Amino acid sequence: MSTSTGVGPERVAVARVGMVAVVAHHRKTLSGGLDKLWAELAGAGVEDPIW
């Protein structure tokens, strides 16, 4: 059973992300590497992190 009214597309709330800085440490590793980190940040709405 659907609860849709057929009136229009559902509205989705979008949260704005503030500034995000990425701090690296030479002894730390990331599972998936920097590409994975970039993808995770982009998925969370971070477009241009400070490195």
N, CA, C and O atoms as a Maestro MAE file, in Angstrom:
{
 s_m_m2io_version
 :::
 2.0.0
}

f_m_ct {
 s_m_title
 :::
 protein
 m_atom[204] {
  # First column is atom index #
  i_m_mmod_type
  r_m_x_coord
  r_m_y_coord
  r_m_z_coord
  i_m_residue_number
  s_m_chain_name
  s_m_pdb_residue_name
  s_m_pdb_atom_name
  i_m_atomic_number
  :::
  1 25 0.838 -1.178 0.000 1 A "MET " " N  " 7
  2 3 0.000 0.000 0.000 1 A "MET " " CA " 6
  3 2 0.882 1.239 0.000 1 A "MET " " C  " 6
  4 15 1.779 1.360 0.835 1 A "MET " " O  " 8
  5 25 0.645 2.139 -0.904 2 A "SER " " N  " 7
  6 3 1.446 3.341 -1.023 2 A "SER " " CA " 6
  7 2 0.779 4.502 -0.289 2 A "SER " " C  " 6
  8 15 -0.445 4.633 -0.286 2 A "SER " " O  " 8
  9 25 1.614 5.346 0.338 3 A "THR " " N  " 7
  10 3 1.083 6.538 1.001 3 A "THR " " CA " 6
  11 2 1.280 7.777 0.151 3 A "THR " " C  " 6
  12 15 0.991 8.887 0.598 3 A "THR " " O  " 8
  13 25 1.767 7.605 -1.066 4 A "SER " " N  " 7
  14 3 2.016 8.726 -1.957 4 A "SER " " CA " 6
  15 2 0.703 9.347 -2.407 4 A "SER " " C  " 6
  16 15 -0.257 8.639 -2.710 4 A "SER " " O  " 8
  17 25 0.667 10.670 -2.450 5 A "THR " " N  " 7
  18 3 -0.539 11.376 -2.882 5 A "THR " " CA " 6
  19 2 -0.532 11.637 -4.374 5 A "THR " " C  " 6
  20 15 -1.560 11.994 -4.949 5 A "THR " " O  " 8
  21 25 0.627 11.462 -5.008 6 A "GLY " " N  " 7
  22 3 0.719 11.706 -6.442 6 A "GLY " " CA " 6
  23 2 0.762 13.178 -6.785 6 A "GLY " " C  " 6
  24 15 0.647 13.535 -7.957 6 A "GLY " " O  " 8
  25 25 0.927 14.051 -5.791 7 A "VAL " " N  " 7
  26 3 0.922 15.488 -6.007 7 A "VAL " " CA " 6
  27 2 2.220 15.970 -6.642 7 A "VAL " " C  " 6
  28 15 2.201 16.898 -7.450 7 A "VAL " " O  " 8
  29 25 3.321 15.370 -6.299 8 A "GLY " " N  " 7
  30 3 4.603 15.804 -6.855 8 A "GLY " " CA " 6
  31 2 5.741 15.065 -6.204 8 A "GLY " " C  " 6
  32 15 5.526 14.210 -5.344 8 A "GLY " " O  " 8
  33 25 6.956 15.391 -6.610 9 A "PRO " " N  " 7
  34 3 8.117 14.699 -6.030 9 A "PRO " " CA " 6
  35 2 8.256 15.016 -4.538 9 A "PRO " " C  " 6
  36 15 7.890 16.100 -4.082 9 A "PRO " " O  " 8
  37 25 8.788 14.059 -3.799 10 A "GLU " " N  " 7
  38 3 9.010 14.277 -2.374 10 A "GLU " " CA " 6
  39 2 10.072 15.345 -2.188 10 A "GLU " " C  " 6
  40 15 11.002 15.457 -2.987 10 A "GLU " " O  " 8
  41 25 9.929 16.119 -1.142 11 A "ARG " " N  " 7
  42 3 10.929 17.130 -0.828 11 A "ARG " " CA " 6
  43 2 11.970 16.505 0.089 11 A "ARG " " C  " 6
  44 15 11.640 15.785 1.032 11 A "ARG " " O  " 8
  45 25 13.205 16.787 -0.200 12 A "VAL " " N  " 7
  46 3 14.309 16.238 0.584 12 A "VAL " " CA " 6
  47 2 15.052 17.404 1.220 12 A "VAL " " C  " 6
  48 15 15.447 18.345 0.533 12 A "VAL " " O  " 8
  49 25 15.238 17.341 2.522 13 A "ALA " " N  " 7
  50 3 15.992 18.380 3.218 13 A "ALA " " CA " 6
  51 2 17.479 18.173 2.961 13 A "ALA " " C  " 6
  52 15 17.985 17.053 3.040 13 A "ALA " " O  " 8
  53 25 18.165 19.254 2.657 14 A "VAL " " N  " 7
  54 3 19.600 19.191 2.400 14 A "VAL " " CA " 6
  55 2 20.298 20.052 3.436 14 A "VAL " " C  " 6
  56 15 20.001 21.239 3.570 14 A "VAL " " O  " 8
  57 25 21.219 19.457 4.161 15 A "ALA " " N  " 7
  58 3 21.990 20.203 5.157 15 A "ALA " " CA " 6
  59 2 23.208 20.828 4.489 15 A "ALA " " C  " 6
  60 15 23.876 20.195 3.671 15 A "ALA " " O  " 8
  61 25 23.478 22.039 4.837 16 A "ARG " " N  " 7
  62 3 24.682 22.704 4.324 16 A "ARG " " CA " 6
  63 2 25.869 22.291 5.178 16 A "ARG " " C  " 6
  64 15 25.755 22.163 6.397 16 A "ARG " " O  " 8
  65 25 26.998 22.085 4.534 17 A "VAL " " N  " 7
  66 3 28.211 21.686 5.227 17 A "VAL " " CA " 6
  67 2 29.102 22.902 5.348 17 A "VAL " " C  " 6
  68 15 29.280 23.648 4.385 17 A "VAL " " O  " 8
  69 25 29.666 23.106 6.537 18 A "GLY " " N  " 7
  70 3 30.605 24.204 6.735 18 A "GLY " " CA " 6
  71 2 31.957 23.844 6.163 18 A "GLY " " C  " 6
  72 15 32.074 22.909 5.371 18 A "GLY " " O  " 8
  73 25 32.973 24.577 6.556 19 A "MET " " N  " 7
  74 3 34.324 24.282 6.087 19 A "MET " " CA " 6
  75 2 34.828 22.984 6.702 19 A "MET " " C  " 6
  76 15 34.591 22.709 7.878 19 A "MET " " O  " 8
  77 25 35.510 22.206 5.912 20 A "VAL " " N  " 7
  78 3 36.091 20.951 6.383 20 A "VAL " " CA " 6
  79 2 37.574 20.963 6.054 20 A "VAL " " C  " 6
  80 15 37.971 21.239 4.922 20 A "VAL " " O  " 8
  81 25 38.386 20.662 7.058 21 A "ALA " " N  " 7
  82 3 39.830 20.565 6.850 21 A "ALA " " CA " 6
  83 2 40.245 19.111 7.021 21 A "ALA " " C  " 6
  84 15 39.743 18.416 7.905 21 A "ALA " " O  " 8
  85 25 41.151 18.660 6.184 22 A "VAL " " N  " 7
  86 3 41.680 17.302 6.265 22 A "VAL " " CA " 6
  87 2 43.131 17.403 6.719 22 A "VAL " " C  " 6
  88 15 43.946 18.082 6.093 22 A "VAL " " O  " 8
  89 25 43.439 16.721 7.810 23 A "VAL " " N  " 7
  90 3 44.799 16.731 8.346 23 A "VAL " " CA " 6
  91 2 45.382 15.334 8.183 23 A "VAL " " C  " 6
  92 15 44.792 14.351 8.630 23 A "VAL " " O  " 8
  93 25 46.524 15.253 7.551 24 A "ALA " " N  " 7
  94 3 47.150 13.956 7.296 24 A "ALA " " CA " 6
  95 2 48.322 13.735 8.259 24 A "ALA " " C  " 6
  96 15 48.980 14.678 8.698 24 A "ALA " " O  " 8
  97 25 48.556 12.468 8.565 25 A "HIS " " N  " 7
  98 3 49.683 12.086 9.411 25 A "HIS " " CA " 6
  99 2 50.450 10.993 8.681 25 A "HIS " " C  " 6
  100 15 49.842 10.045 8.182 25 A "HIS " " O  " 8
  101 25 51.755 11.105 8.609 26 A "HIS " " N  " 7
  102 3 52.547 10.177 7.790 26 A "HIS " " CA " 6
  103 2 52.494 8.732 8.269 26 A "HIS " " C  " 6
  104 15 52.825 7.836 7.494 26 A "HIS " " O  " 8
  105 25 52.095 8.463 9.502 27 A "ARG " " N  " 7
  106 3 52.006 7.083 9.989 27 A "ARG " " CA " 6
  107 2 50.592 6.504 9.895 27 A "ARG " " C  " 6
  108 15 50.379 5.343 10.245 27 A "ARG " " O  " 8
  109 25 49.650 7.276 9.439 28 A "LYS " " N  " 7
  110 3 48.270 6.805 9.336 28 A "LYS " " CA " 6
  111 2 47.994 6.318 7.911 28 A "LYS " " C  " 6
  112 15 48.535 6.856 6.945 28 A "LYS " " O  " 8
  113 25 47.152 5.303 7.798 29 A "THR " " N  " 7
  114 3 46.748 4.807 6.485 29 A "THR " " CA " 6
  115 2 45.227 4.823 6.395 29 A "THR " " C  " 6
  116 15 44.532 4.802 7.411 29 A "THR " " O  " 8
  117 25 44.733 4.861 5.190 30 A "LEU " " N  " 7
  118 3 43.302 4.859 4.941 30 A "LEU " " CA " 6
  119 2 42.934 3.632 4.134 30 A "LEU " " C  " 6
  120 15 43.547 3.354 3.103 30 A "LEU " " O  " 8
  121 25 41.960 2.914 4.586 31 A "SER " " N  " 7
  122 3 41.454 1.786 3.810 31 A "SER " " CA " 6
  123 2 40.743 2.353 2.586 31 A "SER " " C  " 6
  124 15 39.735 3.045 2.726 31 A "SER " " O  " 8
  125 25 41.241 2.078 1.420 32 A "GLY " " N  " 7
  126 3 40.656 2.641 0.214 32 A "GLY " " CA " 6
  127 2 41.432 3.832 -0.315 32 A "GLY " " C  " 6
  128 15 41.209 4.260 -1.448 32 A "GLY " " O  " 8
  129 25 42.340 4.374 0.486 33 A "GLY " " N  " 7
  130 3 43.186 5.472 0.042 33 A "GLY " " CA " 6
  131 2 42.473 6.811 -0.043 33 A "GLY " " C  " 6
  132 15 41.332 6.971 0.391 33 A "GLY " " O  " 8
  133 25 43.192 7.762 -0.617 34 A "LEU " " N  " 7
  134 3 42.651 9.117 -0.725 34 A "LEU " " CA " 6
  135 2 41.442 9.198 -1.651 34 A "LEU " " C  " 6
  136 15 40.555 10.025 -1.441 34 A "LEU " " O  " 8
  137 25 41.399 8.346 -2.674 35 A "ASP " " N  " 7
  138 3 40.238 8.356 -3.565 35 A "ASP " " CA " 6
  139 2 38.964 8.024 -2.790 35 A "ASP " " C  " 6
  140 15 37.917 8.630 -3.019 35 A "ASP " " O  " 8
  141 25 39.055 7.072 -1.886 36 A "LYS " " N  " 7
  142 3 37.909 6.694 -1.050 36 A "LYS " " CA " 6
  143 2 37.525 7.855 -0.129 36 A "LYS " " C  " 6
  144 15 36.342 8.144 0.053 36 A "LYS " " O  " 8
  145 25 38.526 8.514 0.448 37 A "LEU " " N  " 7
  146 3 38.260 9.656 1.318 37 A "LEU " " CA " 6
  147 2 37.554 10.762 0.544 37 A "LEU " " C  " 6
  148 15 36.562 11.316 1.018 37 A "LEU " " O  " 8
  149 25 38.062 11.087 -0.651 38 A "TRP " " N  " 7
  150 3 37.431 12.111 -1.486 38 A "TRP " " CA " 6
  151 2 35.976 11.757 -1.785 38 A "TRP " " C  " 6
  152 15 35.096 12.615 -1.719 38 A "TRP " " O  " 8
  153 25 35.730 10.488 -2.113 39 A "ALA " " N  " 7
  154 3 34.372 10.043 -2.427 39 A "ALA " " CA " 6
  155 2 33.458 10.163 -1.211 39 A "ALA " " C  " 6
  156 15 32.310 10.590 -1.337 39 A "ALA " " O  " 8
  157 25 33.958 9.792 -0.041 40 A "GLU " " N  " 7
  158 3 33.162 9.889 1.188 40 A "GLU " " CA " 6
  159 2 32.842 11.344 1.508 40 A "GLU " " C  " 6
  160 15 31.714 11.671 1.875 40 A "GLU " " O  " 8
  161 25 33.829 12.210 1.370 41 A "LEU " " N  " 7
  162 3 33.599 13.634 1.629 41 A "LEU " " CA " 6
  163 2 32.582 14.215 0.644 41 A "LEU " " C  " 6
  164 15 31.680 14.955 1.037 41 A "LEU " " O  " 8
  165 25 32.736 13.876 -0.628 42 A "ALA " " N  " 7
  166 3 31.796 14.368 -1.645 42 A "ALA " " CA " 6
  167 2 30.389 13.848 -1.367 42 A "ALA " " C  " 6
  168 15 29.415 14.582 -1.534 42 A "ALA " " O  " 8
  169 25 30.274 12.596 -0.948 43 A "GLY " " N  " 7
  170 3 28.978 12.027 -0.619 43 A "GLY " " CA " 6
  171 2 28.311 12.722 0.555 43 A "GLY " " C  " 6
  172 15 27.086 12.722 0.676 43 A "GLY " " O  " 8
  173 25 29.134 13.319 1.426 44 A "ALA " " N  " 7
  174 3 28.616 14.044 2.586 44 A "ALA " " CA " 6
  175 2 28.389 15.520 2.275 44 A "ALA " " C  " 6
  176 15 28.004 16.293 3.153 44 A "ALA " " O  " 8
  177 25 28.631 15.912 1.011 45 A "GLY " " N  " 7
  178 3 28.387 17.295 0.615 45 A "GLY " " CA " 6
  179 2 29.577 18.222 0.718 45 A "GLY " " C  " 6
  180 15 29.437 19.433 0.547 45 A "GLY " " O  " 8
  181 25 30.751 17.671 0.996 46 A "VAL " " N  " 7
  182 3 31.962 18.492 1.083 46 A "VAL " " CA " 6
  183 2 32.556 18.590 -0.308 46 A "VAL " " C  " 6
  184 15 33.034 17.598 -0.857 46 A "VAL " " O  " 8
  185 25 32.526 19.788 -0.880 47 A "GLU " " N  " 7
  186 3 32.974 19.967 -2.256 47 A "GLU " " CA " 6
  187 2 34.437 20.337 -2.377 47 A "GLU " " C  " 6
  188 15 35.094 19.937 -3.338 47 A "GLU " " O  " 8
  189 25 34.963 21.092 -1.423 48 A "ASP " " N  " 7
  190 3 36.337 21.578 -1.545 48 A "ASP " " CA " 6
  191 2 37.004 21.603 -0.181 48 A "ASP " " C  " 6
  192 15 37.133 22.671 0.418 48 A "ASP " " O  " 8
  193 25 37.440 20.424 0.336 49 A "PRO " " N  " 7
  194 3 38.063 20.420 1.661 49 A "PRO " " CA " 6
  195 2 39.413 21.136 1.653 49 A "PRO " " C  " 6
  196 15 40.088 21.213 0.626 49 A "PRO " " O  " 8
  197 25 39.785 21.648 2.806 50 A "ILE " " N  " 7
  198 3 41.087 22.296 2.966 50 A "ILE " " CA " 6
  199 2 42.097 21.207 3.291 50 A "ILE " " C  " 6
  200 15 41.899 20.443 4.236 50 A "ILE " " O  " 8
  201 25 43.181 21.125 2.519 51 A "TRP " " N  " 7
  202 3 44.212 20.100 2.749 51 A "TRP " " CA " 6
  203 2 45.407 20.729 3.382 51 A "TRP " " C  " 6
  204 15 46.391 20.044 3.660 51 A "TRP " " O  " 8
  :::
 }
 m_bond[203] {
  # First column is bond index #
  i_m_from
  i_m_to
  i_m_order
  :::
  1 1 2 1
  2 2 3 1
  3 3 4 2
  4 3 5 1
  5 5 6 1
  6 6 7 1
  7 7 8 2
  8 7 9 1
  9 9 10 1
  10 10 11 1
  11 11 12 2
  12 11 13 1
  13 13 14 1
  14 14 15 1
  15 15 16 2
  16 15 17 1
  17 17 18 1
  18 18 19 1
  19 19 20 2
  20 19 21 1
  21 21 22 1
  22 22 23 1
  23 23 24 2
  24 23 25 1
  25 25 26 1
  26 26 27 1
  27 27 28 2
  28 27 29 1
  29 29 30 1
  30 30 31 1
  31 31 32 2
  32 31 33 1
  33 33 34 1
  34 34 35 1
  35 35 36 2
  36 35 37 1
  37 37 38 1
  38 38 39 1
  39 39 40 2
  40 39 41 1
  41 41 42 1
  42 42 43 1
  43 43 44 2
  44 43 45 1
  45 45 46 1
  46 46 47 1
  47 47 48 2
  48 47 49 1
  49 49 50 1
  50 50 51 1
  51 51 52 2
  52 51 53 1
  53 53 54 1
  54 54 55 1
  55 55 56 2
  56 55 57 1
  57 57 58 1
  58 58 59 1
  59 59 60 2
  60 59 61 1
  61 61 62 1
  62 62 63 1
  63 63 64 2
  64 63 65 1
  65 65 66 1
  66 66 67 1
  67 67 68 2
  68 67 69 1
  69 69 70 1
  70 70 71 1
  71 71 72 2
  72 71 73 1
  73 73 74 1
  74 74 75 1
  75 75 76 2
  76 75 77 1
  77 77 78 1
  78 78 79 1
  79 79 80 2
  80 79 81 1
  81 81 82 1
  82 82 83 1
  83 83 84 2
  84 83 85 1
  85 85 86 1
  86 86 87 1
  87 87 88 2
  88 87 89 1
  89 89 90 1
  90 90 91 1
  91 91 92 2
  92 91 93 1
  93 93 94 1
  94 94 95 1
  95 95 96 2
  96 95 97 1
  97 97 98 1
  98 98 99 1
  99 99 100 2
  100 99 101 1
  101 101 102 1
  102 102 103 1
  103 103 104 2
  104 103 105 1
  105 105 106 1
  106 106 107 1
  107 107 108 2
  108 107 109 1
  109 109 110 1
  110 110 111 1
  111 111 112 2
  112 111 113 1
  113 113 114 1
  114 114 115 1
  115 115 116 2
  116 115 117 1
  117 117 118 1
  118 118 119 1
  119 119 120 2
  120 119 121 1
  121 121 122 1
  122 122 123 1
  123 123 124 2
  124 123 125 1
  125 125 126 1
  126 126 127 1
  127 127 128 2
  128 127 129 1
  129 129 130 1
  130 130 131 1
  131 131 132 2
  132 131 133 1
  133 133 134 1
  134 134 135 1
  135 135 136 2
  136 135 137 1
  137 137 138 1
  138 138 139 1
  139 139 140 2
  140 139 141 1
  141 141 142 1
  142 142 143 1
  143 143 144 2
  144 143 145 1
  145 145 146 1
  146 146 147 1
  147 147 148 2
  148 147 149 1
  149 149 150 1
  150 150 151 1
  151 151 152 2
  152 151 153 1
  153 153 154 1
  154 154 155 1
  155 155 156 2
  156 155 157 1
  157 157 158 1
  158 158 159 1
  159 159 160 2
  160 159 161 1
  161 161 162 1
  162 162 163 1
  163 163 164 2
  164 163 165 1
  165 165 166 1
  166 166 167 1
  167 167 168 2
  168 167 169 1
  169 169 170 1
  170 170 171 1
  171 171 172 2
  172 171 173 1
  173 173 174 1
  174 174 175 1
  175 175 176 2
  176 175 177 1
  177 177 178 1
  178 178 179 1
  179 179 180 2
  180 179 181 1
  181 181 182 1
  182 182 183 1
  183 183 184 2
  184 183 185 1
  185 185 186 1
  186 186 187 1
  187 187 188 2
  188 187 189 1
  189 189 190 1
  190 190 191 1
  191 191 192 2
  192 191 193 1
  193 193 194 1
  194 194 195 1
  195 195 196 2
  196 195 197 1
  197 197 198 1
  198 198 199 1
  199 199 200 2
  200 199 201 1
  201 201 202 1
  202 202 203 1
  203 203 204 2
  :::
 }
}
